[in-house]
PDB file of C-alpha atoms and ligand atoms in Angstrom:
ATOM      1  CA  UNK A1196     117.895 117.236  91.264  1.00  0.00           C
ATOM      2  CA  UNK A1197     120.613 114.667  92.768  1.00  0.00           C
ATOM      3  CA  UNK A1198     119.646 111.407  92.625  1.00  0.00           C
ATOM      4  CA  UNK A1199     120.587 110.575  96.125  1.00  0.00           C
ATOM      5  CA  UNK A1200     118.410 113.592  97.038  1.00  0.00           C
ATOM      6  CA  UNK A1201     115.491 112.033  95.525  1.00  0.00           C
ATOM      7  CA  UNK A1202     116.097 108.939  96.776  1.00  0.00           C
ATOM      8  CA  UNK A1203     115.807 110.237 100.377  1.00  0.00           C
ATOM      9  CA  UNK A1204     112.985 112.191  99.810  1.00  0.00           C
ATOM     10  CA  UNK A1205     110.560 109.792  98.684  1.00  0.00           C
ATOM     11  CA  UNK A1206     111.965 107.743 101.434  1.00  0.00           C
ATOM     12  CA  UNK A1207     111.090 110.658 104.289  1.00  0.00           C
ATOM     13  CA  UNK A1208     108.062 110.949 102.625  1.00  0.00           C
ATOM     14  CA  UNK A1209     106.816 107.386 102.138  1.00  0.00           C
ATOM     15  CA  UNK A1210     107.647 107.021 105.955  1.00  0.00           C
ATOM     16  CA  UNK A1211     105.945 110.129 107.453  1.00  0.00           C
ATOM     17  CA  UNK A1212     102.460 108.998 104.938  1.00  0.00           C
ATOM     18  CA  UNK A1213     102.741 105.590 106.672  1.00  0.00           C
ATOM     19  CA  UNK A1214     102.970 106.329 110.115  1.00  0.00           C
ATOM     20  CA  UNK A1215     100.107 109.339 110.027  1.00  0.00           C
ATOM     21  CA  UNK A1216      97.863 106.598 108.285  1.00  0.00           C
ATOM     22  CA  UNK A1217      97.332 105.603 111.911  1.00  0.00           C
ATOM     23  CA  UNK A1218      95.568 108.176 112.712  1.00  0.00           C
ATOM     24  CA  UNK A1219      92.422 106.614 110.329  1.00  0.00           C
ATOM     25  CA  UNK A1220      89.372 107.199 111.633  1.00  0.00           C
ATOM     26  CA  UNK A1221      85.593 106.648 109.981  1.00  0.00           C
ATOM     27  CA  UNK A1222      83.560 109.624 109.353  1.00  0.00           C
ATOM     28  CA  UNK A1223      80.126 108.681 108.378  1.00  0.00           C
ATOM     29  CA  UNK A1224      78.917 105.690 111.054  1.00  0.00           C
ATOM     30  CA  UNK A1225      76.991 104.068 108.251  1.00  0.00           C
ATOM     31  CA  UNK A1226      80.049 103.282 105.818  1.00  0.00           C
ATOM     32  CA  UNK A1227      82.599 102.854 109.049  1.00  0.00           C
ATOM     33  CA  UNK A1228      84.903 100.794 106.507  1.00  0.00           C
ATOM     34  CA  UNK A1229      86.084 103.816 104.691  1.00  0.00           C
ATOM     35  CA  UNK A1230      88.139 105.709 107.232  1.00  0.00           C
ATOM     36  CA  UNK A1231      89.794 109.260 107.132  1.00  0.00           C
ATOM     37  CA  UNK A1232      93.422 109.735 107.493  1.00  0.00           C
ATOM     38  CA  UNK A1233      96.019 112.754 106.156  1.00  0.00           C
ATOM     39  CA  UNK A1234      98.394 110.201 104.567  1.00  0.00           C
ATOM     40  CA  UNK A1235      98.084 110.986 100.909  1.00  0.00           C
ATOM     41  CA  UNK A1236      98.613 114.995 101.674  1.00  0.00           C
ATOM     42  CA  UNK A1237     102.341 113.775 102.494  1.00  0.00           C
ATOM     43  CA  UNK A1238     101.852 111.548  98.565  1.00  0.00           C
ATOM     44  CA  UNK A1239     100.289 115.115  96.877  1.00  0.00           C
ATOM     45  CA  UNK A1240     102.467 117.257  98.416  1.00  0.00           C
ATOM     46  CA  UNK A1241     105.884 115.245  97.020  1.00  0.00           C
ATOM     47  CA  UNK A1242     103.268 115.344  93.268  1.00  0.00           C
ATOM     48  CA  UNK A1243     103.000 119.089  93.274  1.00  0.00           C
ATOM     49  CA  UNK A1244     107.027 119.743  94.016  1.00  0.00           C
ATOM     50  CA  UNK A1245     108.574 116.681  91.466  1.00  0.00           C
ATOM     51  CA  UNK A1246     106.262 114.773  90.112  1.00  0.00           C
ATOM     52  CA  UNK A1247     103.443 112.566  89.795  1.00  0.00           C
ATOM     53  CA  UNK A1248     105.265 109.639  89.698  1.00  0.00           C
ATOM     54  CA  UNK A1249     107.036 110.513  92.574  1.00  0.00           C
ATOM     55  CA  UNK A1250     104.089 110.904  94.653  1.00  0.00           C
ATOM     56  CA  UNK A1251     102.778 107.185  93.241  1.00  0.00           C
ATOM     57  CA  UNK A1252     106.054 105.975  93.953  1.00  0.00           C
ATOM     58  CA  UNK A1253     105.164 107.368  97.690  1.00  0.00           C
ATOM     59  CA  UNK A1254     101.465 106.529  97.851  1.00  0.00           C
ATOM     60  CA  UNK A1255     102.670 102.530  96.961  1.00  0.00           C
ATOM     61  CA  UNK A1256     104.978 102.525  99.595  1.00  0.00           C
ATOM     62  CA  UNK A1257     102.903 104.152 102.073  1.00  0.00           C
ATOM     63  CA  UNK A1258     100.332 101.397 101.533  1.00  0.00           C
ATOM     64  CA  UNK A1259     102.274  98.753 101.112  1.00  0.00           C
ATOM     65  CA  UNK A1260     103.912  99.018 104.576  1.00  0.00           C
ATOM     66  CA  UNK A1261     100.526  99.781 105.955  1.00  0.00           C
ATOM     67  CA  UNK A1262      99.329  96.386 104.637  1.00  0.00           C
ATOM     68  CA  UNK A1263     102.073  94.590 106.399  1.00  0.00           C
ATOM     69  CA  UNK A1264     102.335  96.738 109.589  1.00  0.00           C
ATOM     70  CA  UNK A1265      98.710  96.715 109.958  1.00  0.00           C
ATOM     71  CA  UNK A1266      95.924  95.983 108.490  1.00  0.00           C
ATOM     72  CA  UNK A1267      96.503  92.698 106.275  1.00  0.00           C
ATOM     73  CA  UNK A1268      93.474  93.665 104.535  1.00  0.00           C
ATOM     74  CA  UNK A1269      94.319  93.764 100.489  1.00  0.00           C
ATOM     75  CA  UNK A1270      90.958  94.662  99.308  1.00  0.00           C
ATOM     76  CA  UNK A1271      90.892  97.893 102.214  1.00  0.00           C
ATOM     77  CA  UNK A1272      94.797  98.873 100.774  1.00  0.00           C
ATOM     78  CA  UNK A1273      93.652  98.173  97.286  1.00  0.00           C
ATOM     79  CA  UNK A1274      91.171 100.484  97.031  1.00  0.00           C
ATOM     80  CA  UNK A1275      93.099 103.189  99.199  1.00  0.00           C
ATOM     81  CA  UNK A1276      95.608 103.133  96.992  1.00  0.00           C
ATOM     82  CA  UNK A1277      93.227 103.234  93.913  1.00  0.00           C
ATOM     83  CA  UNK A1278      91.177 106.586  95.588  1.00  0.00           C
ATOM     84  CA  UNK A1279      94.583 108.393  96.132  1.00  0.00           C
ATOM     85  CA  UNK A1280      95.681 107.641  92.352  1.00  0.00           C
ATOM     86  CA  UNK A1281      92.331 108.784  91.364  1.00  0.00           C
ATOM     87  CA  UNK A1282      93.080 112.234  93.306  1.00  0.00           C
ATOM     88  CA  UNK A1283      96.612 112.487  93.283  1.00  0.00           C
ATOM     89  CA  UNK A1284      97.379 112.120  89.671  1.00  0.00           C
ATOM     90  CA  UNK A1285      94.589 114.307  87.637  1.00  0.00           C
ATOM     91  CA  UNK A1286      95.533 116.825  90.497  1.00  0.00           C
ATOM     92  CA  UNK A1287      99.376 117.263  90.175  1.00  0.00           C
ATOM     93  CA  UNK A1288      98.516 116.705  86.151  1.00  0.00           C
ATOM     94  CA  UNK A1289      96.809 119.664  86.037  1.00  0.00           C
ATOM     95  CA  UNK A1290      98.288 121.906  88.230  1.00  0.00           C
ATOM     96  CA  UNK A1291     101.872 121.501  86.485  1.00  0.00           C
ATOM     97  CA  UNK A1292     102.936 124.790  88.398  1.00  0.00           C
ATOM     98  CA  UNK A1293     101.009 126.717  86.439  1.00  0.00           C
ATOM     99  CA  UNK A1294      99.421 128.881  89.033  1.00  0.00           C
ATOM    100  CA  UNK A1295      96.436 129.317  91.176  1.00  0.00           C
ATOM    101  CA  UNK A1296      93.787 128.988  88.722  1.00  0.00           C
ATOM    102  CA  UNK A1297      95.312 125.937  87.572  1.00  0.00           C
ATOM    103  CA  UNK A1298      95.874 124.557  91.109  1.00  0.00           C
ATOM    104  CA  UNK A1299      91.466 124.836  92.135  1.00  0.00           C
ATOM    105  CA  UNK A1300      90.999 123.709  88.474  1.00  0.00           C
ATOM    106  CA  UNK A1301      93.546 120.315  89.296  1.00  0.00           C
ATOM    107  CA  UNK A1302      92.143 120.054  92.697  1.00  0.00           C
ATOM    108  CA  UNK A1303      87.984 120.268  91.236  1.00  0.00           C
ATOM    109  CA  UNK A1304      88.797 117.799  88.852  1.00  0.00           C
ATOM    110  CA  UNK A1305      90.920 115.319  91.230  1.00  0.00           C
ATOM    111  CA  UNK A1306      87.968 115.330  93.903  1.00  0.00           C
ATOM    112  CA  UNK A1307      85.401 114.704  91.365  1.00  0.00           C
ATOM    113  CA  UNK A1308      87.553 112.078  89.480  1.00  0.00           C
ATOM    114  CA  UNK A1309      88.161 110.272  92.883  1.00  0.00           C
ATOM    115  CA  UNK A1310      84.277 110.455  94.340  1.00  0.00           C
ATOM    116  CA  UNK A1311      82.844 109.160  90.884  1.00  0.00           C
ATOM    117  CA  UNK A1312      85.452 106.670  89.684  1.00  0.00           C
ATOM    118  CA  UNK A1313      85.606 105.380  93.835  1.00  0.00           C
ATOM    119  CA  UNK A1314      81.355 105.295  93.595  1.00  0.00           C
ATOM    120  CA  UNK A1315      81.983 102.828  90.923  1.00  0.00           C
ATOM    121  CA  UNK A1316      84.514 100.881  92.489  1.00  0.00           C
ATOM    122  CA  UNK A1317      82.993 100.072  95.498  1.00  0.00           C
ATOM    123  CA  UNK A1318      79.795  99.218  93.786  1.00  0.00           C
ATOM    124  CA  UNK A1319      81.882  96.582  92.257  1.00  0.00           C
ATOM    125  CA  UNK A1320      83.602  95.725  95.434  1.00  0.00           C
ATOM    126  CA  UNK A1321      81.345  95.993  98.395  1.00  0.00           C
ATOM    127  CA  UNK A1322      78.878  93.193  97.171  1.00  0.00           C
ATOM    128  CA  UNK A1323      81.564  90.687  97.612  1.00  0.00           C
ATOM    129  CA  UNK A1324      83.638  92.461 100.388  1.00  0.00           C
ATOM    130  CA  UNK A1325      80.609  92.698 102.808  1.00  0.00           C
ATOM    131  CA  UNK A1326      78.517  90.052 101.099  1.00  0.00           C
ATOM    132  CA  UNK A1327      75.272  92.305 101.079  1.00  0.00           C
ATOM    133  CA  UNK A1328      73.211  92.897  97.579  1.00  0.00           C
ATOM    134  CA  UNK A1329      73.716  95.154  94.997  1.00  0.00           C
ATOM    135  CA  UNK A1330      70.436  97.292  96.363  1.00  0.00           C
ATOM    136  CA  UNK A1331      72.086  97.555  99.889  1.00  0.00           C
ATOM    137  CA  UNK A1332      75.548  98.767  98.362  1.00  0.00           C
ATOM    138  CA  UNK A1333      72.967 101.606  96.734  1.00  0.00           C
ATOM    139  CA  UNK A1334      71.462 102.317  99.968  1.00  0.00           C
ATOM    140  CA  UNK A1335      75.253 102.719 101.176  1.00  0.00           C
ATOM    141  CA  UNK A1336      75.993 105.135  97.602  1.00  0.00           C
ATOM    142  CA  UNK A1337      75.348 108.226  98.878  1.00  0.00           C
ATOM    143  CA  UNK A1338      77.449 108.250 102.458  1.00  0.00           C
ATOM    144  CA  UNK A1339      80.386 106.466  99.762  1.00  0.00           C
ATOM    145  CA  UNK A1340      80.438 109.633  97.351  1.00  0.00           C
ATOM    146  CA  UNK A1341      80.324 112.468 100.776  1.00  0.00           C
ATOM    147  CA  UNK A1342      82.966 110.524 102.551  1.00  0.00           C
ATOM    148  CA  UNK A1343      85.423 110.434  99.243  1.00  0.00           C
ATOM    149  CA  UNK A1344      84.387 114.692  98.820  1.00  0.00           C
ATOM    150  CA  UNK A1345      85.424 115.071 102.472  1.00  0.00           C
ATOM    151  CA  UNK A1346      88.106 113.353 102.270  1.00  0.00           C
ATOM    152  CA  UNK A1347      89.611 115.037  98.993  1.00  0.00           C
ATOM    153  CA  UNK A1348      88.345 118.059  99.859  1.00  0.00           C
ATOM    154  CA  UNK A1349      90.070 118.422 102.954  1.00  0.00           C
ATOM    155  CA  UNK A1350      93.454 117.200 101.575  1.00  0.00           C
ATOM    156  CA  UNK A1351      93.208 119.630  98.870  1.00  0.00           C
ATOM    157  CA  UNK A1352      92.806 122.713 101.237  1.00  0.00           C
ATOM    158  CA  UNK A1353      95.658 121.177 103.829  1.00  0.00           C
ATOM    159  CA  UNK A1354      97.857 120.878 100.443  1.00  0.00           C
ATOM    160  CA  UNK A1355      96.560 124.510  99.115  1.00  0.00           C
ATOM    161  CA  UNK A1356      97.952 126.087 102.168  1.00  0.00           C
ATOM    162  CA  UNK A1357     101.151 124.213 102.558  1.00  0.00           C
ATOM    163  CA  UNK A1358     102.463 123.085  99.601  1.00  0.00           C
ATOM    164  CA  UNK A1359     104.536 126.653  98.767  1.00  0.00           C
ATOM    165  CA  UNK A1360     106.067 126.356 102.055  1.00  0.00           C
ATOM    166  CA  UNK A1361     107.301 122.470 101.168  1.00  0.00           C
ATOM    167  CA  UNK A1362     108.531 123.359  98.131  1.00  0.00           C
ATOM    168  CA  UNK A1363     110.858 126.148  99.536  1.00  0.00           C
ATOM    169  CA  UNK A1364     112.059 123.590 101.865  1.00  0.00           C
ATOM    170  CA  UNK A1365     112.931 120.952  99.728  1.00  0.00           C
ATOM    171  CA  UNK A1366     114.742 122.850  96.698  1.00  0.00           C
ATOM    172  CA  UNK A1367     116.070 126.063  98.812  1.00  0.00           C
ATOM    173  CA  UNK A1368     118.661 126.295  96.380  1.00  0.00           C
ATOM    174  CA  UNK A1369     116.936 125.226  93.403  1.00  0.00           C
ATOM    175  CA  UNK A1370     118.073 128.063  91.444  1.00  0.00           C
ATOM    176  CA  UNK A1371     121.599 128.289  92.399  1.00  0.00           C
ATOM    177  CA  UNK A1372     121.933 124.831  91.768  1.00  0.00           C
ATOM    178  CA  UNK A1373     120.896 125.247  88.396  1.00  0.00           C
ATOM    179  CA  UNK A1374     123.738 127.722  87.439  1.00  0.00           C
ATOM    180  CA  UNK A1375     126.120 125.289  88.521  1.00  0.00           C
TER     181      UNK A1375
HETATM  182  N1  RBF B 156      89.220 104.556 100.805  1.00  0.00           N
HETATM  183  C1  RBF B 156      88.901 105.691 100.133  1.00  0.00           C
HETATM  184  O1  RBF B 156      89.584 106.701 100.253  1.00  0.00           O
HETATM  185  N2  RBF B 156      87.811 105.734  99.320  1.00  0.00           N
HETATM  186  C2  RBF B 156      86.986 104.676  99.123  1.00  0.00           C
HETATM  187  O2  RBF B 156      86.001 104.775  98.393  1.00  0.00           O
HETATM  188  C3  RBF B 156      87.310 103.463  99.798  1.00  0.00           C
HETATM  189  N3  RBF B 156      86.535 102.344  99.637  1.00  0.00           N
HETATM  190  C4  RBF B 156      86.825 101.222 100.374  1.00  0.00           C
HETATM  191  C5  RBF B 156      85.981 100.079 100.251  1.00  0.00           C
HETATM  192  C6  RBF B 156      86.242  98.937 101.000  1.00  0.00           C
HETATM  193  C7  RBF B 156      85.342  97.739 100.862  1.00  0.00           C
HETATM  194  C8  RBF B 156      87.352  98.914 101.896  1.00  0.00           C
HETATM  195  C9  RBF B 156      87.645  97.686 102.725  1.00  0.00           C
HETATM  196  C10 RBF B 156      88.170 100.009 102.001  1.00  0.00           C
HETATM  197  C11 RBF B 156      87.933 101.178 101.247  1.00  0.00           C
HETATM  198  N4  RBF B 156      88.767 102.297 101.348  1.00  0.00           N
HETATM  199  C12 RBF B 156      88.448 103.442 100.651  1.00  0.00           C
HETATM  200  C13 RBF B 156      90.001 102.276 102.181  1.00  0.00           C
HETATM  201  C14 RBF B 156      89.712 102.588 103.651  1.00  0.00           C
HETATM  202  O3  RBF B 156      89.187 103.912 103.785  1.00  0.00           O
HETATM  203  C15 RBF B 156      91.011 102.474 104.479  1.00  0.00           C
HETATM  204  O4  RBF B 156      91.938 103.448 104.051  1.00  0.00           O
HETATM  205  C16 RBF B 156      91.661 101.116 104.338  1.00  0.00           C
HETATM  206  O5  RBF B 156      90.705 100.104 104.581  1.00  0.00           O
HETATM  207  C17 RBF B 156      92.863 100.932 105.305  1.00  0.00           C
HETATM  208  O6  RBF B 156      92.456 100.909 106.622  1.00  0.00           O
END
């Protein structure tokens, strides 16, 4: 692929991730800190047609506009941008377009990579973020792992059932262009 093609992409990309972060809203009352939003299907769906470095490249910029648009909170962008590595890059890894099996194996392993390695991050974090004890943050452990499930699980099934349609979009001519 054209550099310059590239280029714009991950620009188009990184933009459209960054403004439907706004949408963010919390799903389980009791952890209303960790809040849903469809920003890191636009970061997956740039993984699954290039690379995964090209949807990391996407996810940073994403976040790092967030943080200065809107939130100002590092620790919050921080570990948003840590639970979409955690998902994003096992994911895309795995899935390699090598199929469908492939694909649910990359997205099983992504979710579950993400829920247990963002359990252990925020028992690490929280205590200081929220100043509560270590007990409370366990109290807290169980609404932590079923919000990072939902939230992985739904990307993966909005990425399942677009990504084919993305790719034919952005490389129409992938195979012409080859030839040349
Ligand atoms: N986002 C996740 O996707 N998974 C998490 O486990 C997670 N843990 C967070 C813990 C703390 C203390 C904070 C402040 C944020 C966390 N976030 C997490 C990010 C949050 O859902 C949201 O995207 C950001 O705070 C930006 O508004």
């Amino acid at each position: 692929m054209k550099n310059a093609k590239k280029v714009a992409i991950i620009g188009v990309f990184a933009a459209l991730s960054f403004v439907v972060m706004y949408i963010e809203f919390p799903i389980f009352p009791a952890v209303n800190f960790l809040k849903y939003d469809p920003s890191d299907i636009l970061a997956l769906l740039v993984s699954f047609v290039y690379s995964p470095t090209v949807g990391l490249i996407v996810l940073a910029i994403k976040d790092i506009l967030f943080f200065i648009f809107k939130s100002g909170d590092i620790v919050g962008i921080a570990m948003n941008f840590a639970a979409g590595t955690l998902f994003i890059v096992p994911t895309a890894m795995i899935y390699a377009n090598k199929g469908r099996v492939r694909e649910i194996l990359g997205y099983i392993v992504g979710i579950t990579a993400a829920t247990g390695g963002m359990a252990l991050l925020n028992i690490v974090v929280v205590p200081y973020y929220w100043k509560i004890s270590l007990s409370d943050v366990f109290k807290l452990l169980p609404w932590i792992i079923g919000f990072n499930a939902i939230k992985f699980f739904i990307d993966s099934v909005v990425n399942a059932i677009i990504h084919k349609k993305v790719k034919g979009i952005l490389e129409p001519d992938e195979n012409i262009r080859r030839e040349e």
